[in-house]
Short mmCIF file of C-alpha atoms in Angstrom, two decimals:
data_model
loop_
_atom_site.label_atom_id
_atom_site.label_comp_id
_atom_site.label_asym_id
_atom_site.label_seq_id
_atom_site.Cartn_x
_atom_site.Cartn_y
_atom_site.Cartn_z
CA MET A 85 135.44 113.19 81.66
CA LEU A 86 133.81 114.05 78.33
CA ASN A 87 136.00 114.86 75.37
CA ALA A 88 136.01 118.28 73.73
CA LEU A 89 132.83 118.97 71.77
CA PRO A 90 132.49 121.42 68.87
CA SER A 91 129.23 123.14 69.88
CA LYS A 92 126.70 123.56 72.66
CA THR A 93 124.14 121.70 70.56
CA ASP A 94 126.40 118.67 70.20
CA ALA A 95 127.37 118.79 73.88
CA ARG A 96 123.73 118.89 74.94
CA ARG A 97 122.86 115.99 72.64
CA MET A 98 125.65 113.83 74.07
CA VAL A 99 124.84 114.55 77.71
CA ARG A 100 121.12 114.00 77.20
CA ALA A 101 121.77 110.65 75.52
CA ALA A 102 123.93 109.54 78.45
CA ARG A 103 121.26 110.60 80.92
CA ARG A 104 118.54 108.72 79.03
CA ALA A 105 120.66 105.57 79.12
CA MET A 106 121.00 105.59 82.91
CA ASP A 107 119.00 102.90 84.69
CA GLU A 108 116.59 103.66 87.51
CA PRO A 109 118.66 102.18 90.38
CA SER A 110 121.60 104.36 89.33
CA ARG A 111 119.35 107.43 89.20
CA ARG A 112 118.12 106.79 92.74
CA GLN A 113 121.61 106.21 94.05
CA HIS A 114 122.95 109.38 92.43
CA ALA A 115 120.01 111.42 93.75
CA GLU A 116 120.76 110.28 97.30
CA LYS A 117 124.46 111.05 96.93
CA LEU A 118 123.71 114.51 95.52
CA ARG A 119 121.41 115.18 98.48
CA ASP A 120 124.14 114.12 100.90
CA GLN A 121 126.75 116.31 99.21
CA VAL A 122 124.50 119.37 99.48
CA LEU A 123 123.74 118.70 103.14
CA ARG A 124 127.46 118.34 103.92
CA LEU A 125 128.13 121.61 102.14
CA LEU A 126 125.39 123.38 104.08
CA ALA A 127 126.93 122.35 107.40
CA ASP A 128 129.26 125.34 106.96
CA TYR A 129 126.41 127.79 106.26
CA ARG A 130 124.48 129.80 108.82
CA PRO A 131 121.64 127.76 110.32
CA GLU A 132 118.91 130.16 109.18
CA ALA A 133 120.10 130.33 105.57
CA ARG A 134 117.53 129.42 102.93
CA VAL A 135 118.30 127.42 99.80
CA ALA A 136 116.80 127.87 96.33
CA ALA A 137 116.85 124.80 94.09
CA TYR A 138 114.58 123.44 91.36
CA LEU A 139 112.08 120.70 90.61
CA SER A 140 113.81 118.22 88.34
CA SER A 141 112.07 116.98 85.22
CA GLY A 142 112.73 114.36 82.56
CA ASP A 143 116.24 112.92 82.77
CA GLU A 144 117.65 115.59 85.08
CA PRO A 145 119.22 114.40 88.34
CA ASN A 146 116.29 113.81 90.67
CA THR A 147 116.01 116.67 93.17
CA ALA A 148 113.07 115.25 95.16
CA PRO A 149 115.27 113.69 97.90
CA LEU A 150 117.22 116.96 98.15
CA LEU A 151 114.12 119.15 98.44
CA GLU A 152 112.65 116.86 101.09
CA ALA A 153 115.90 116.97 103.09
CA LEU A 154 116.15 120.76 102.81
CA HIS A 155 112.62 121.16 104.09
CA ALA A 156 113.22 118.71 106.94
CA ALA A 157 116.36 120.68 107.90
CA GLY A 158 114.40 123.94 108.09
CA ARG A 159 116.04 125.44 105.01
CA GLN A 160 112.67 126.51 103.51
CA PRO A 161 113.52 125.69 99.89
CA LEU A 162 112.43 127.91 97.04
CA VAL A 163 111.95 126.73 93.46
CA PRO A 164 111.60 128.75 90.25
CA VAL A 165 108.51 129.67 88.29
CA CYS A 166 108.84 130.59 84.61
CA GLY A 167 107.55 134.02 83.67
CA PRO A 168 107.17 136.16 80.54
CA ASP A 169 110.27 137.09 78.57
CA TYR A 170 112.28 134.24 80.14
CA SER A 171 112.03 135.72 83.62
CA LEU A 172 111.99 133.72 86.85
CA SER A 173 110.07 134.27 90.05
CA TRP A 174 110.26 131.95 93.05
CA THR A 175 107.84 130.09 95.25
CA ASP A 176 108.02 127.98 98.40
CA TRP A 177 108.36 124.21 98.11
CA TYR A 178 107.14 121.79 100.77
CA PRO A 179 106.13 118.11 100.69
CA GLY A 180 102.74 117.74 99.01
CA VAL A 181 102.68 121.26 97.58
CA PRO A 182 100.11 121.41 94.72
CA LEU A 183 101.71 121.48 91.28
CA GLU A 184 100.49 122.70 87.94
CA ARG A 185 102.04 122.52 84.48
CA SER A 186 103.79 125.67 83.34
CA THR A 187 102.28 127.37 80.31
CA LEU A 188 105.75 128.56 79.28
CA ALA A 189 108.07 125.55 79.76
CA PRO A 190 107.75 121.73 79.99
CA VAL A 191 107.97 121.71 83.80
CA ASP A 192 105.64 121.43 86.80
CA GLU A 193 105.55 124.39 89.19
CA PRO A 194 104.18 124.75 92.74
CA VAL A 195 101.00 126.71 93.23
CA GLY A 196 101.49 129.53 95.72
CA PRO A 197 102.65 133.12 96.24
CA ARG A 198 105.42 134.29 93.92
CA HIS A 199 108.57 135.93 95.30
CA GLN A 200 110.78 138.26 93.31
CA LEU A 201 114.53 138.83 93.40
CA GLU A 202 114.35 140.47 96.84
CA VAL A 203 113.75 137.08 98.49
CA PHE A 204 117.39 136.22 97.83
CA ALA A 205 118.40 138.52 100.69
CA ASP A 206 117.73 135.41 102.81
CA VAL A 207 119.10 132.82 100.37
CA ASP A 208 122.72 131.75 100.79
CA LEU A 209 122.81 129.01 98.15
CA LEU A 210 121.14 128.77 94.76
CA ILE A 211 121.28 125.33 93.14
CA VAL A 212 120.76 125.48 89.38
CA PRO A 213 120.28 122.81 86.73
CA ALA A 214 122.95 122.17 84.12
CA LEU A 215 123.96 119.64 81.51
CA GLY A 216 127.63 120.22 82.21
CA ILE A 217 130.10 122.51 83.94
CA ASP A 218 133.62 123.12 82.68
CA HIS A 219 136.62 123.51 84.97
CA ALA A 220 136.37 127.29 84.76
CA GLY A 221 132.85 127.08 86.20
CA PHE A 222 130.97 127.88 83.01
CA ARG A 223 127.59 126.20 82.67
CA LEU A 224 126.13 124.26 79.77
CA GLY A 225 122.42 124.90 80.23
CA GLN A 226 119.35 123.41 78.60
CA GLY A 227 119.20 126.29 76.13
CA GLY A 228 116.04 127.97 77.45
CA GLY A 229 117.80 131.12 78.61
CA TYR A 230 115.99 131.59 81.93
CA TYR A 231 119.09 131.35 84.11
CA ASP A 232 121.19 133.31 81.60
CA ARG A 233 118.90 136.22 82.39
CA PHE A 234 118.42 135.60 86.10
CA LEU A 235 122.03 135.09 87.23
CA PRO A 236 123.27 138.57 86.18
CA SER A 237 120.34 140.10 88.08
CA LEU A 238 121.27 138.08 91.14
CA ALA A 239 124.92 139.13 90.87
CA GLY A 240 123.80 142.75 90.62
CA ARG A 241 122.31 142.69 94.12
CA THR A 242 125.44 141.32 95.81
CA THR A 243 126.57 143.36 98.83
CA ARG A 244 129.47 143.14 101.25
CA GLN A 245 127.08 141.70 103.80
CA HIS A 246 125.46 139.07 101.62
CA ARG A 247 126.18 137.10 98.48
CA THR A 248 124.14 134.15 97.24
CA GLN A 249 126.49 131.43 96.05
CA VAL A 250 125.52 129.53 92.91
CA ALA A 251 126.08 125.80 92.51
CA ALA A 252 125.17 123.53 89.60
CA LEU A 253 123.89 120.00 90.14
CA ILE A 254 125.38 117.49 87.69
CA TYR A 255 126.69 113.94 87.42
CA ASP A 256 130.42 113.27 87.76
CA THR A 257 130.82 112.58 84.03
CA GLU A 258 129.37 116.03 83.27
CA LEU A 259 132.30 117.90 84.79
CA LEU A 260 133.92 118.97 81.55
CA THR A 261 137.28 120.19 80.38
CA VAL A 262 137.66 123.86 79.51
CA ALA A 263 136.72 124.48 75.85
CA SER A 264 134.32 121.51 75.83
CA PHE A 265 131.66 123.93 74.56
CA PRO A 266 131.63 127.57 73.42
CA VAL A 267 131.33 130.22 76.14
CA ASP A 268 129.39 133.34 75.16
CA ALA A 269 130.10 136.86 76.38
CA HIS A 270 126.99 136.87 78.59
CA ASP A 271 127.75 133.50 80.26
CA MET A 272 128.51 133.70 83.98
CA PRO A 273 130.50 131.03 85.83
CA VAL A 274 128.95 129.30 88.82
CA ASP A 275 130.73 129.10 92.15
CA MET A 276 130.56 125.34 92.50
CA ALA A 277 129.59 122.11 90.78
CA ILE A 278 127.96 119.50 93.02
CA THR A 279 128.24 115.91 91.81
CA PRO A 280 127.53 112.58 93.51
CA GLY A 281 131.27 112.28 94.06
CA GLY A 282 131.92 115.64 95.66
CA VAL A 283 131.94 119.42 95.34
CA GLN A 284 134.14 121.20 92.81
CA ASP A 285 134.76 124.73 94.06
CA PHE A 286 135.64 127.33 91.42
CA ARG A 287 135.84 130.31 93.77
CA PRO A 288 139.26 132.01 93.98
#
């Protein structure tokens, strides 16, 4: 558990330093455990439910094993594509999909048709990146603002018949105490934090 930190900037710096210090065998082991936790969670979801996740980059927890497992399980994973004004669209991921470097963010993105928010009518779980999650479910992001804009739009299309649940993928040490970082008025809590050690459910 990380100690209380005075600002988002300091919290991000500390988490990023810890991630950089992790050795490669530990990264691989954590990636496999994160994959297994997601698959166990999905056992309770409808078989046809799709999952949206993301292509990891840099020192983020490696999502390649997870994406491969989702595809193999028929979950038809979607991943985000950065757009103008910090918007996100979504595209299909599959093994060997061609990638190109984003012109808007330091990430690789699949080449293919772009889907808009309406595609989430078939998505039951959205897995988002984070540097930390506090015990109220609030997310410490990378600071780019893409998900800060997307998540309210996603919440706005929730119906009685369908709601996409949002889970953040982090390491166990990145599950933070409340007040570990400032929470802004526009911040939205996630439903769950998925770590190599388990799933922390914040839903009432």
